[in-house]
Coordinates of C-alpha atoms and ligand atoms in Angstrom, one line a residue:
X76 CA 11.9 11.7 -44.4
X77 CA 9.9 8.8 -45.7
X78 CA 10.7 7.1 -49.1
X79 CA 8.8 8.8 -51.9
X80 CA 6.2 6.5 -53.4
X81 CA 3.6 8.0 -55.7
X82 CA -0.1 7.4 -55.1
X83 CA 0.1 7.6 -51.3
X84 CA -2.4 9.9 -49.6
X85 CA -1.0 11.4 -46.4
X86 CA -2.7 13.0 -43.5
X87 CA -2.7 16.8 -43.7
X88 CA 0.4 18.3 -42.1
X89 CA -1.4 19.9 -39.2
X90 CA -3.2 16.7 -38.3
X91 CA 0.0 14.7 -38.5
X92 CA 1.7 17.2 -36.3
X93 CA -1.1 16.9 -33.8
X94 CA -0.8 13.1 -33.8
X95 CA 2.9 13.4 -33.1
X96 CA 2.4 16.0 -30.3
X97 CA -0.2 13.7 -28.7
X98 CA 2.2 10.8 -28.8
X99 CA 0.0 8.7 -31.0
X100 CA 2.7 8.7 -33.6
X101 CA 6.1 8.0 -32.2
X102 CA 8.3 7.9 -35.3
X103 CA 9.2 4.3 -34.3
X104 CA 9.1 1.3 -36.6
X105 CA 6.9 -1.7 -35.7
X106 CA 10.0 -4.0 -35.5
X107 CA 11.7 -1.7 -33.0
X108 CA 9.1 -2.8 -30.5
X109 CA 9.7 -6.5 -31.3
X110 CA 13.5 -5.9 -31.2
X111 CA 13.1 -4.6 -27.7
X112 CA 11.4 -7.9 -26.7
X113 CA 14.2 -9.8 -28.3
X114 CA 16.6 -8.0 -25.9
X115 CA 14.4 -8.6 -22.9
X116 CA 13.5 -12.2 -23.5
X117 CA 15.7 -13.8 -26.1
X118 CA 15.0 -17.4 -25.0
X119 CA 11.2 -17.0 -24.4
X120 CA 9.1 -18.8 -27.0
X121 CA 7.9 -16.4 -29.7
X122 CA 6.1 -18.7 -32.2
X123 CA 4.8 -22.2 -32.2
X124 CA 3.9 -23.7 -35.6
X125 CA 3.3 -27.4 -35.5
X126 CA 6.6 -29.1 -34.5
X127 CA 8.5 -25.8 -34.9
X128 CA 9.0 -23.8 -31.7
X129 CA 11.1 -20.7 -32.0
X130 CA 12.4 -18.3 -29.4
X131 CA 12.5 -14.5 -29.8
X132 CA 16.1 -14.8 -30.7
X133 CA 15.5 -17.5 -33.3
X134 CA 12.6 -15.6 -34.9
X135 CA 14.7 -12.5 -35.1
X136 CA 17.7 -14.3 -36.6
X137 CA 15.4 -15.9 -39.2
X138 CA 14.1 -12.4 -40.1
X139 CA 17.7 -11.2 -40.3
X140 CA 18.6 -14.0 -42.7
X141 CA 15.4 -13.4 -44.7
X142 CA 16.2 -9.7 -44.9
X143 CA 19.7 -10.5 -46.2
X144 CA 18.1 -12.9 -48.8
X145 CA 15.7 -10.2 -50.0
X146 CA 18.5 -7.7 -50.5
X147 CA 20.7 -10.4 -52.2
X148 CA 17.9 -10.9 -54.7
X149 CA 18.1 -7.2 -55.6
X150 CA 15.1 -6.0 -53.6
X151 CA 15.4 -2.5 -52.2
X152 CA 13.6 -0.2 -49.8
X153 CA 10.3 0.9 -51.2
X154 CA 10.0 -2.1 -53.5
X155 CA 6.7 -4.1 -53.2
X156 CA 6.4 -7.8 -53.0
X157 CA 3.2 -9.8 -53.1
X158 CA 3.0 -12.0 -50.1
X159 CA 0.7 -14.9 -50.1
X160 CA 1.4 -17.5 -47.5
X161 CA -0.7 -19.6 -45.2
X162 CA -0.4 -19.2 -41.4
X163 CA 3.2 -20.3 -40.8
X164 CA 6.3 -19.0 -38.9
X165 CA 7.9 -18.1 -42.2
X166 CA 5.1 -15.5 -42.7
X167 CA 6.3 -13.8 -39.5
X168 CA 10.0 -14.0 -40.3
X169 CA 9.4 -12.6 -43.7
X170 CA 7.1 -9.8 -42.6
X171 CA 9.6 -8.6 -40.0
X172 CA 12.3 -8.9 -42.7
X173 CA 10.3 -6.7 -45.0
X174 CA 9.9 -4.1 -42.2
X175 CA 13.6 -4.3 -41.6
X176 CA 14.6 -3.8 -45.3
X177 CA 11.9 -1.3 -46.2
X178 CA 10.5 -3.8 -48.7
X179 CA 6.7 -3.4 -48.6
X180 CA 4.6 -6.6 -48.4
X181 CA 1.2 -6.7 -50.1
X182 CA -0.9 -8.9 -47.9
X183 CA -2.8 -11.2 -50.3
X184 CA -5.2 -13.8 -48.8
X185 CA -4.5 -17.5 -49.1
X186 CA -7.7 -17.9 -51.1
X187 CA -6.7 -15.5 -53.9
X188 CA -6.0 -16.9 -57.3
X189 CA -4.7 -15.7 -60.6
X190 CA -7.2 -12.8 -61.1
X191 CA -6.7 -11.2 -57.8
X192 CA -3.0 -11.8 -57.6
X193 CA -2.4 -10.4 -61.0
X194 CA -4.5 -7.3 -60.2
X195 CA -2.7 -6.8 -56.9
X196 CA 0.8 -7.3 -58.4
X197 CA 0.0 -4.8 -61.2
X198 CA -1.5 -2.2 -58.9
X199 CA 1.4 -2.4 -56.5
X200 CA 4.0 -2.9 -59.3
X201 CA 5.3 -5.8 -57.3
X202 CA 8.8 -7.1 -58.0
X203 CA 8.4 -10.5 -56.4
X204 CA 5.8 -13.0 -55.4
X205 CA 6.0 -15.1 -52.3
X206 CA 3.8 -18.2 -52.4
X207 CA 3.3 -21.7 -50.9
X208 CA 4.0 -24.5 -53.5
X209 CA 0.4 -25.7 -53.1
X210 CA -2.9 -24.8 -51.4
X211 CA -5.1 -27.9 -51.1
X212 CA -5.3 -29.2 -54.6
X213 CA -4.0 -26.1 -56.4
X214 CA -0.5 -25.8 -57.6
X215 CA 0.3 -22.2 -56.8
X216 CA 3.6 -22.3 -58.7
X217 CA 1.6 -22.7 -61.9
X218 CA -0.6 -19.8 -60.8
X219 CA 2.4 -17.7 -59.9
X220 CA 3.9 -18.2 -63.4
X221 CA 0.7 -17.0 -65.0
X222 CA 0.6 -14.0 -62.7
X223 CA 4.3 -13.2 -63.5
X224 CA 3.5 -13.3 -67.2
X225 CA 0.6 -10.8 -66.8
X226 CA 2.2 -8.6 -64.2
X227 CA 5.5 -7.8 -65.9
X228 CA 7.2 -6.1 -62.9
X229 CA 7.5 -9.6 -61.2
X230 CA 11.1 -10.7 -61.5
X231 CA 11.2 -13.6 -59.0
X232 CA 9.0 -16.0 -57.3
X233 CA 9.8 -17.3 -53.8
X234 CA 8.3 -20.6 -53.0
X235 CA 7.6 -22.1 -49.6
X236 CA 8.0 -25.8 -50.3
X237 CA 9.2 -27.7 -53.3
X238 CA 10.3 -25.7 -56.4
X239 CA 8.7 -26.6 -59.8
X240 CA 10.3 -29.5 -61.5
X241 CA 12.0 -28.3 -64.8
X242 CA 10.8 -24.8 -65.5
X243 CA 11.3 -23.6 -69.1
X244 CA 14.0 -21.0 -69.7
X245 CA 11.3 -18.4 -70.4
X246 CA 9.7 -18.9 -67.0
X247 CA 10.1 -16.4 -64.2
X248 CA 12.8 -17.8 -61.9
X249 CA 11.8 -19.5 -58.7
X250 CA 13.8 -19.5 -55.4
X251 CA 13.3 -21.5 -52.3
X252 CA 12.1 -19.4 -49.5
X253 CA 13.9 -21.8 -47.1
X254 CA 17.2 -20.9 -48.7
X255 CA 16.5 -17.2 -48.4
X256 CA 15.8 -17.7 -44.7
X257 CA 18.9 -19.9 -44.3
X258 CA 21.1 -17.1 -45.7
X259 CA 23.9 -16.3 -43.3
X260 CA 23.6 -12.7 -42.5
X261 CA 26.6 -10.5 -43.0
X262 CA 26.9 -7.0 -41.4
X263 CA 25.2 -6.5 -38.0
X264 CA 23.9 -3.1 -39.0
X265 CA 20.2 -2.8 -39.8
X266 CA 19.9 -2.6 -43.6
X267 CA 17.2 0.1 -43.3
X268 CA 15.7 2.2 -40.5
X269 CA 12.2 3.2 -41.5
X270 CA 10.9 6.6 -40.7
X271 CA 7.5 6.6 -38.9
X272 CA 5.9 7.7 -42.1
X273 CA 7.4 4.9 -44.2
X274 CA 5.0 2.3 -45.4
X275 CA 5.0 -0.9 -43.3
X276 CA 2.6 -2.9 -45.5
X277 CA -0.3 -2.7 -48.0
X278 CA -3.5 -4.3 -46.8
X279 CA -6.4 -5.3 -48.9
X280 CA -9.8 -3.6 -48.7
X281 CA -12.9 -5.7 -48.1
X282 CA -13.9 -4.4 -51.5
X283 CA -17.0 -3.0 -53.0
X284 CA -15.3 -2.2 -56.3
X285 CA -14.6 -4.5 -59.2
X286 CA -11.2 -5.4 -57.8
X287 CA -9.7 -4.9 -54.3
X288 CA -8.1 -1.7 -53.3
X289 CA -4.8 -1.4 -51.4
X290 CA -4.6 0.3 -48.0
X291 CA -1.3 2.0 -47.1
X292 CA -0.4 1.3 -43.4
X293 CA 2.6 3.3 -42.2
X294 CA 4.8 2.4 -39.2
X295 CA 3.4 5.4 -37.3
X296 CA -0.3 4.5 -37.8
X297 CA 0.0 0.7 -37.7
X298 CA 2.2 0.7 -34.6
X299 CA -0.5 2.9 -32.9
X300 CA -3.2 0.5 -34.1
X301 CA -1.3 -2.4 -32.5
X302 CA -0.5 -0.6 -29.2
X303 CA -4.2 0.5 -28.7
X304 CA -5.5 -3.0 -29.5
X305 CA -2.9 -4.5 -27.1
X306 CA -4.1 -2.1 -24.4
X307 CA -7.8 -2.9 -24.9
X308 CA -7.4 -6.6 -25.2
X309 CA -4.9 -6.6 -22.3
X310 CA -2.1 -8.3 -24.2
X311 CA 1.2 -8.8 -22.3
X312 CA 4.2 -11.1 -22.1
X313 CA 2.0 -13.8 -20.5
X314 CA -0.4 -13.8 -23.5
X315 CA -0.5 -16.9 -25.6
X316 CA -2.3 -15.9 -28.8
X317 CA -3.7 -18.5 -31.2
X318 CA -4.0 -17.4 -34.9
X319 CA -6.1 -19.9 -36.8
X320 CA -7.8 -17.4 -39.1
X321 CA -5.6 -16.0 -41.8
X322 CA -2.8 -13.8 -40.4
X323 CA -2.6 -11.9 -43.7
X324 CA -5.9 -10.3 -42.6
X325 CA -5.8 -7.2 -40.5
X326 CA -7.7 -8.9 -37.6
X327 CA -5.2 -11.7 -36.9
X328 CA -2.2 -9.6 -38.1
X329 CA -2.5 -6.5 -35.9
X330 CA -5.7 -6.3 -33.9
X331 CA -3.8 -7.3 -31.8
X332 CA -2.9 -10.4 -33.8
X333 CA 0.5 -11.8 -34.2
X334 CA 2.2 -8.5 -34.3
X335 CA 0.5 -7.2 -31.2
X336 CA 1.6 -10.4 -29.4
X337 CA 5.2 -10.0 -30.4
X338 CA 5.2 -6.3 -29.6
X339 CA 4.1 -7.3 -26.0
X340 CA 6.6 -10.2 -25.7
X341 CA 3.9 -12.9 -25.7
X342 CA 3.7 -16.2 -27.5
X343 CA 2.1 -16.8 -30.9
X344 CA 0.6 -20.2 -31.8
X345 CA -0.3 -20.8 -35.4
X346 CA -2.7 -23.2 -37.0
X347 CA -3.4 -23.5 -40.7
X348 CA -7.2 -23.4 -40.2
X349 CA -9.8 -22.9 -37.5
X350 CA -11.2 -26.4 -37.8
X351 CA -12.8 -26.9 -34.3
X352 CA -11.3 -30.2 -33.1
X353 CA -7.7 -29.2 -33.7
X354 CA -8.3 -25.6 -32.6
X355 CA -9.8 -26.6 -29.2
X356 CA -7.1 -29.2 -28.6
X357 CA -4.4 -26.7 -29.4
X358 CA -6.0 -24.1 -27.0
X359 CA -5.7 -26.7 -24.2
X360 CA -2.3 -28.1 -25.2
X361 CA -0.6 -24.7 -25.6
X362 CA -2.5 -23.0 -22.8
X363 CA -3.8 -20.4 -25.2
X364 CA -5.2 -17.2 -23.5
X365 CA -6.5 -15.1 -26.4
X366 CA -7.7 -16.0 -29.9
X367 CA -9.7 -14.5 -32.7
X368 CA -12.6 -15.9 -34.8
X369 CA -15.3 -14.9 -37.2
X370 CA -18.8 -15.6 -35.9
X371 CA -19.2 -18.8 -38.0
X372 CA -16.0 -20.2 -36.5
X373 CA -17.0 -19.2 -33.0
X374 CA -20.3 -21.1 -33.6
X375 CA -18.5 -24.2 -34.9
X376 CA -16.3 -24.2 -31.8
X377 CA -19.2 -23.8 -29.4
X378 CA -21.1 -26.6 -31.1
X379 CA -18.0 -28.8 -31.1
X380 CA -17.4 -28.1 -27.4
X381 CA -21.0 -28.8 -26.4
X382 CA -20.9 -32.2 -28.2
X383 CA -17.3 -33.4 -27.5
X384 CA -16.1 -31.3 -24.5
X385 CA -12.7 -31.1 -26.1
X386 CA -11.7 -28.1 -24.0
X387 CA -10.8 -29.4 -20.6
X388 CA -8.6 -26.6 -19.1
X389 CA -9.6 -23.0 -18.7
X390 CA -6.6 -21.1 -20.1
X391 CA -8.7 -19.2 -22.7
X392 CA -9.3 -15.8 -21.3
X393 CA -10.6 -13.9 -24.4
X394 CA -12.3 -14.9 -27.6
X395 CA -12.4 -12.0 -30.0
X396 CA -15.1 -12.3 -32.6
X397 CA -15.5 -10.0 -35.6
X398 CA -15.5 -9.7 -39.4
X399 CA -19.2 -10.0 -39.7
X400 CA -22.2 -9.3 -37.4
X401 CA -22.4 -11.8 -34.6
X402 CA -26.0 -12.7 -33.7
X403 CA -26.8 -11.8 -30.2
X404 CA -28.0 -15.4 -29.4
X405 CA -24.6 -16.7 -30.4
X406 CA -22.8 -14.0 -28.4
X407 CA -24.6 -15.1 -25.3
X408 CA -23.3 -18.7 -25.6
X409 CA -19.6 -17.9 -25.7
X410 CA -18.9 -17.4 -22.0
X411 CA -21.1 -20.3 -20.7
X412 CA -19.7 -22.8 -23.2
X413 CA -16.1 -21.8 -23.8
X414 CA -15.5 -20.2 -20.5
X415 CA -13.9 -17.1 -22.1
X416 CA -14.8 -13.5 -22.1
X417 CA -16.3 -12.5 -25.5
X418 CA -14.8 -9.5 -27.1
X419 CA -16.8 -8.3 -30.1
X420 CA -14.6 -6.6 -32.7
X421 CA -16.0 -4.4 -35.5
X422 CA -12.9 -3.5 -37.5
X423 CA -11.7 -2.7 -40.9
X424 CA -8.4 -2.9 -42.7
X425 CA -9.0 0.8 -43.6
X426 CA -8.3 1.6 -39.9
X427 CA -11.0 2.1 -37.3
X428 CA -11.2 -0.7 -34.8
X429 CA -14.1 -1.0 -32.3
X430 CA -14.0 -3.4 -29.5
X431 CA -16.1 -4.2 -26.5
X432 CA -14.0 -3.9 -23.3
X433 CA -13.3 -7.0 -21.3
X434 CA -15.0 -5.5 -18.2
X435 CA -18.0 -4.3 -20.0
X436 CA -21.4 -5.4 -18.6
X437 CA -22.6 -8.7 -20.1
X438 CA -25.4 -6.9 -22.0
X439 CA -22.9 -4.6 -23.8
X440 CA -20.6 -7.5 -24.7
X441 CA -23.5 -9.6 -26.0
X442 CA -25.4 -7.0 -28.0
X443 CA -23.0 -4.4 -29.3
X444 CA -19.9 -4.3 -31.5
X445 CA -18.0 -2.1 -29.1
X446 CA -16.5 1.3 -29.3
X447 CA -13.3 2.8 -30.9
X448 CA -10.1 1.6 -29.3
X449 CA -8.7 5.2 -29.3
X450 CA -10.1 8.4 -27.9
X451 CA -8.6 10.0 -30.9
X452 CA -10.9 8.1 -33.3
X453 CA -13.5 10.4 -34.6
X454 CA -16.9 8.9 -35.4
X455 CA -19.8 10.6 -37.2
X456 CA -23.1 8.8 -37.9
X457 CA -25.0 10.6 -40.6
X458 CA -28.1 10.5 -42.8
X459 CA -28.2 10.6 -46.6
X460 CA -27.6 14.3 -46.6
X461 CA -24.5 14.0 -44.4
X462 CA -26.3 15.4 -41.3
X463 CA -25.7 13.7 -38.0
X464 CA -28.4 11.4 -36.7
X465 CA -29.3 11.3 -33.0
X466 CA -28.0 8.4 -30.8
X467 CA -30.2 5.4 -31.1
X468 CA -31.0 6.1 -34.8
X469 CA -29.3 4.2 -37.6
X470 CA -27.0 6.1 -39.9
X471 CA -23.9 5.8 -42.1
X472 CA -20.6 5.5 -40.3
X473 CA -17.9 8.1 -41.1
X474 CA -14.5 8.0 -39.3
X475 CA -11.2 9.7 -39.1
X476 CA -8.3 9.2 -36.8
X477 CA -4.6 8.5 -36.3
X478 CA -4.7 5.0 -37.8
X479 CA -7.3 5.5 -40.5
X480 CA -5.5 6.6 -43.7
X481 CA -7.0 9.3 -45.8
X482 CA -7.1 7.5 -49.1
X483 CA -6.4 4.2 -50.9
X484 CA -3.2 3.5 -52.7
X485 CA -3.3 4.8 -56.3
X486 CA -7.1 5.1 -56.5
X487 CA -7.8 8.9 -56.9
X488 CA -11.2 8.4 -58.5
X489 CA -12.4 5.9 -55.9
X490 CA -11.0 8.0 -53.0
X491 CA -13.2 10.9 -54.1
X492 CA -16.2 8.7 -53.4
X493 CA -15.0 6.8 -50.3
X494 CA -13.7 9.8 -48.5
X495 CA -15.3 13.2 -47.8
X496 CA -13.4 16.3 -48.7
X497 CA -12.6 16.6 -45.0
X498 CA -10.9 13.2 -45.0
X499 CA -13.7 11.2 -43.3
X500 CA -13.8 7.6 -44.5
X501 CA -17.2 6.2 -45.2
X502 CA -17.1 2.5 -44.4
X503 CA -20.5 1.8 -45.9
X504 CA -21.8 0.4 -42.6
X505 CA -25.1 1.4 -41.1
X506 CA -24.6 1.7 -37.4
X507 CA -26.5 2.8 -34.3
X508 CA -24.6 4.6 -31.5
X509 CA -26.0 3.9 -28.1
X510 CA -25.8 6.6 -25.4
X511 CA -22.8 4.8 -23.8
X512 CA -20.9 5.2 -27.0
X513 CA -21.0 1.5 -28.1
X514 CA -21.9 0.9 -31.7
X515 CA -24.4 -1.7 -33.1
X516 CA -23.9 -2.7 -36.7
X517 CA -27.4 -2.5 -38.1
X518 CA -26.8 -3.0 -41.8
X519 CA -24.9 -1.9 -44.8
X520 CA -25.0 0.6 -47.5
X521 CA -22.4 -0.9 -49.8
X522 CA -22.6 -3.4 -52.6
X523 CA -20.7 -6.1 -50.8
X524 CA -21.7 -9.6 -49.6
X525 CA -20.2 -10.6 -46.2
X526 CA -19.9 -14.3 -46.4
X527 CA -19.0 -15.2 -42.8
X528 CA -16.3 -12.4 -42.7
X529 CA -15.1 -13.1 -46.3
X530 CA -16.0 -10.0 -48.3
X531 CA -17.3 -10.3 -51.9
X532 CA -17.7 -7.3 -54.1
X533 CA -21.0 -7.7 -56.0
X534 CA -19.5 -5.8 -59.0
X535 CA -16.6 -8.2 -59.3
X536 CA -19.0 -11.2 -59.5
X537 CA -21.4 -9.4 -61.9
X538 CA -18.5 -8.6 -64.2
X539 CA -17.8 -12.3 -64.5
X540 CA -21.4 -13.0 -65.2
X541 CA -21.5 -10.5 -68.1
X542 CA -18.8 -12.5 -69.8
X543 CA -21.3 -15.4 -70.4
X544 CA -23.1 -15.4 -73.7
X545 CA -26.7 -14.6 -73.4
X546 CA -26.5 -12.8 -70.0
X547 CA -28.3 -9.5 -70.2
X548 CA -28.4 -8.3 -66.6
X549 CA -26.6 -9.6 -63.6
X550 CA -27.0 -8.8 -59.9
X551 CA -25.1 -10.4 -57.0
X552 CA -27.0 -10.2 -53.7
X553 CA -26.6 -11.6 -50.2
X554 CA -28.9 -14.5 -49.2
X555 CA -29.4 -15.3 -45.6
X556 CA -27.5 -18.3 -44.2
X557 CA -27.8 -19.7 -40.6
X558 CA -24.1 -20.4 -40.4
X559 CA -22.3 -17.8 -42.4
X560 CA -24.8 -15.0 -42.0
X561 CA -24.8 -14.5 -45.8
X562 CA -24.0 -16.4 -48.9
X563 CA -23.8 -15.2 -52.5
X564 CA -26.8 -15.5 -54.8
X565 CA -26.7 -14.4 -58.4
X566 CA -29.7 -13.1 -60.3
X567 CA -29.6 -13.1 -64.0
X568 CA -31.8 -12.2 -67.0
X569 CA -30.8 -14.1 -70.1
X570 CA -31.6 -13.4 -73.7
X571 CA -34.2 -15.6 -75.5
X572 CA -32.8 -18.9 -76.6
X573 CA -30.0 -19.0 -74.1
X574 CA -29.6 -20.8 -70.9
X575 CA -27.1 -20.2 -68.1
X576 CA -26.5 -22.5 -65.2
X577 CA -24.7 -22.1 -61.8
X578 CA -22.1 -24.5 -63.1
X579 CA -21.4 -22.2 -66.1
X580 CA -20.8 -19.3 -63.8
X581 CA -18.6 -21.4 -61.5
X582 CA -16.6 -22.8 -64.5
X583 CA -16.0 -19.4 -65.9
X584 CA -14.8 -18.0 -62.5
X585 CA -12.7 -21.1 -61.8
X586 CA -11.0 -20.9 -65.2
X587 CA -10.2 -17.2 -64.8
X588 CA -8.9 -18.1 -61.3
X589 CA -10.6 -16.3 -58.4
X590 CA -10.9 -17.0 -54.7
X591 CA -13.4 -19.9 -54.3
X592 CA -15.5 -18.0 -51.7
X593 CA -16.6 -15.6 -54.4
X594 CA -18.3 -18.2 -56.6
X595 CA -22.1 -17.8 -56.3
X596 CA -23.9 -20.6 -54.5
X597 CA -27.2 -20.1 -56.0
X598 CA -28.5 -18.8 -59.3
X599 CA -32.0 -17.3 -59.9
X600 CA -33.1 -16.7 -63.5
X601 CA -35.7 -14.0 -63.8
X602 CA -37.6 -12.5 -66.7
X603 CA -37.0 -9.0 -65.4
X604 CA -34.9 -7.5 -62.7
X605 CA -36.9 -5.6 -60.1
X606 CA -36.1 -1.9 -60.4
X607 CA -36.6 1.1 -58.2
X608 CA -38.7 4.1 -59.1
X609 CA -35.7 5.7 -60.8
X610 CA -35.0 2.6 -62.8
X611 CA -32.0 1.3 -60.9
X612 CA -31.7 -2.4 -60.1
X613 CA -33.5 -2.9 -56.8
X614 CA -31.2 -5.2 -54.8
X615 CA -33.3 -4.7 -51.7
X616 CA -36.2 -6.3 -53.5
X617 CA -34.0 -9.1 -54.6
X618 CA -32.7 -9.8 -51.1
X619 CA -36.3 -10.0 -50.0
X620 CA -37.2 -12.2 -52.9
X621 CA -34.4 -14.7 -52.1
X622 CA -35.3 -14.7 -48.5
X623 CA -38.9 -15.6 -49.4
X624 CA -37.8 -18.3 -51.7
X625 CA -35.6 -19.9 -49.1
X626 CA -38.4 -19.7 -46.5
X627 CA -40.8 -21.4 -48.9
X628 CA -38.3 -24.2 -49.4
X629 CA -38.0 -25.0 -45.7
Ligands
J2J957 C1 -20.5 -6.4 -38.5 N1 -19.7 -6.2 -39.6 C2 -18.4 -6.2 -39.4 C3 -18.7 -6.8 -37.1 C4 -16.2 -6.2 -39.6 C5 -11.0 -6.9 -36.9 C6 -12.2 -7.4 -37.2 C7 -12.7 -7.4 -38.5 C8 -12.0 -6.8 -39.5 C9 -12.6 -6.8 -40.9 C10 -10.8 -6.3 -39.2 C11 -17.8 -6.6 -38.2 N2 -20.0 -6.8 -37.3 N3 -18.2 -7.2 -35.9 O1 -10.0 -5.7 -40.1 O2 -9.1 -5.8 -37.6 C12 -17.6 -5.6 -41.7 C13 -17.9 -4.2 -41.9 C14 -16.6 -3.5 -42.1 C15 -15.9 -4.6 -42.9 C16 -14.3 -4.5 -42.9 C17 -10.3 -6.3 -37.9 N4 -16.5 -6.5 -38.3 N5 -17.4 -6.0 -40.3 O3 -13.6 -7.5 -41.1 O4 -11.4 -4.9 -43.8 O5 -18.7 -4.1 -43.0 O6 -12.0 -6.0 -41.8 O7 -16.7 -2.3 -42.8 O8 -12.1 -7.3 -43.9 O9 -16.3 -5.8 -42.3 O10 -13.8 -5.6 -43.5 P1 -12.3 -6.0 -43.3

């Protein structure tokens, strides 16, 4: 029986039984697949991170030490920790250690700051924080202390890198992650053997609400997600997978990502960012065969390659692209310029993953976002009344399946809106199903801005704007951008005698501490917000307005 944790929505019993009978759920932990690879190929490379090259045995031993360290610090199965690390081998060792101890990592993004981290720590009642000492110019140790002050369940902070110099006695204690990993493990016995229904990790939703929601991923469902993605992307022990986009995100974590690669016995190469020069050099130097990117990154690689011909070899077999809609023109340039098969991925941390297949006709690969990775994925495309629309017509995407959970963590009220009573998840995407089953993402029916794959909840930004004196009405909308697809534009109406600038909004958000990508890049002051016939703020009119303004400026 799984550990009891309140606020987790399970699949109905009969559905769960059917998933077990069909073999989708195998009551096996994710790490058991990796452990099997450690047995088969202890001396094969598992991860390459800069100068660090670790074999399967070494990665496993690091996770063993790390597990011991977590337990020594008083963490127990079922406890949550907030994990915020950049792409590094320690992320892998720690994630596996969490699986092996039953400690549940909450996968925060590297860009998150005080506001998000505090919210997540509170929501999850996290007992510890894991951070890097710094991220670019930000001292995350200072941020972590603030978070620990506001999220009172935090008892310890694990730091990758230098500890703070001279913390006051009242501060939350810091520990070096390196020491935790260097702990000499005692007993050989596994400290915890997860049941299939135990929680492997908590992922973040791409958020349409004021603050991100947490998504419960069990070993049963996430292992199935990983296995199916491995099958479709043809991952095996010869795979060399490059992760340059954040591995805390579902895409590079498990679709198939680093976990899929380890489950298959392949080799993971890590980079801290997808900067084109270094990424392309690394692909050649490490003979990378598969990698993942958002469309903006794919575009930057293509442009770089066309100008500098950095890629010389032809090791790259598959470039996965997802996170936001890839323009068809860009899709058509991948194979000719990079020499790799494009795989479009339309996925979500909530579950459902669609992929084009590697042997699909070029037309399918270049103009669709693929189809579900599992035959057990249920898809419905419906109109406003919830009635199915015919193939070829746009409609709202609903989905259910063996790796799409039935509710967010501790979010009963939101769940009532995001899920139908029959357990279908409404992703908020408008899609068209072609007769061959492939989906085309045609739009969105959710109040979110997709800034090159980085999701921004309009409500979250608007809530900040309302804190500024004089602001009467605020509306965050997407403005078109040739590189990122969308950027964030903020519309405001301001009371007489007040002025608000873009810098005021940025200052406020920076002071509060939020991910930089959420800060609006343009401000439009209007006398009146456009409204619909029923008096609601008309965001569609605003999106058209900003599009027209940008066109006039060209
Ligand atoms: C259009 N919109 C897309 C695409 C995601 C793989 C890839 C992506 C994600 C991801 C992921 C899109 N075209 N190709 O988890 O494993 C938008 C949709 C979707 C939302 C989910 C993975 N691919 N999207 O992006 O949880 O709006 O997951 O509902 O961050 O991104 O966001 P997220």
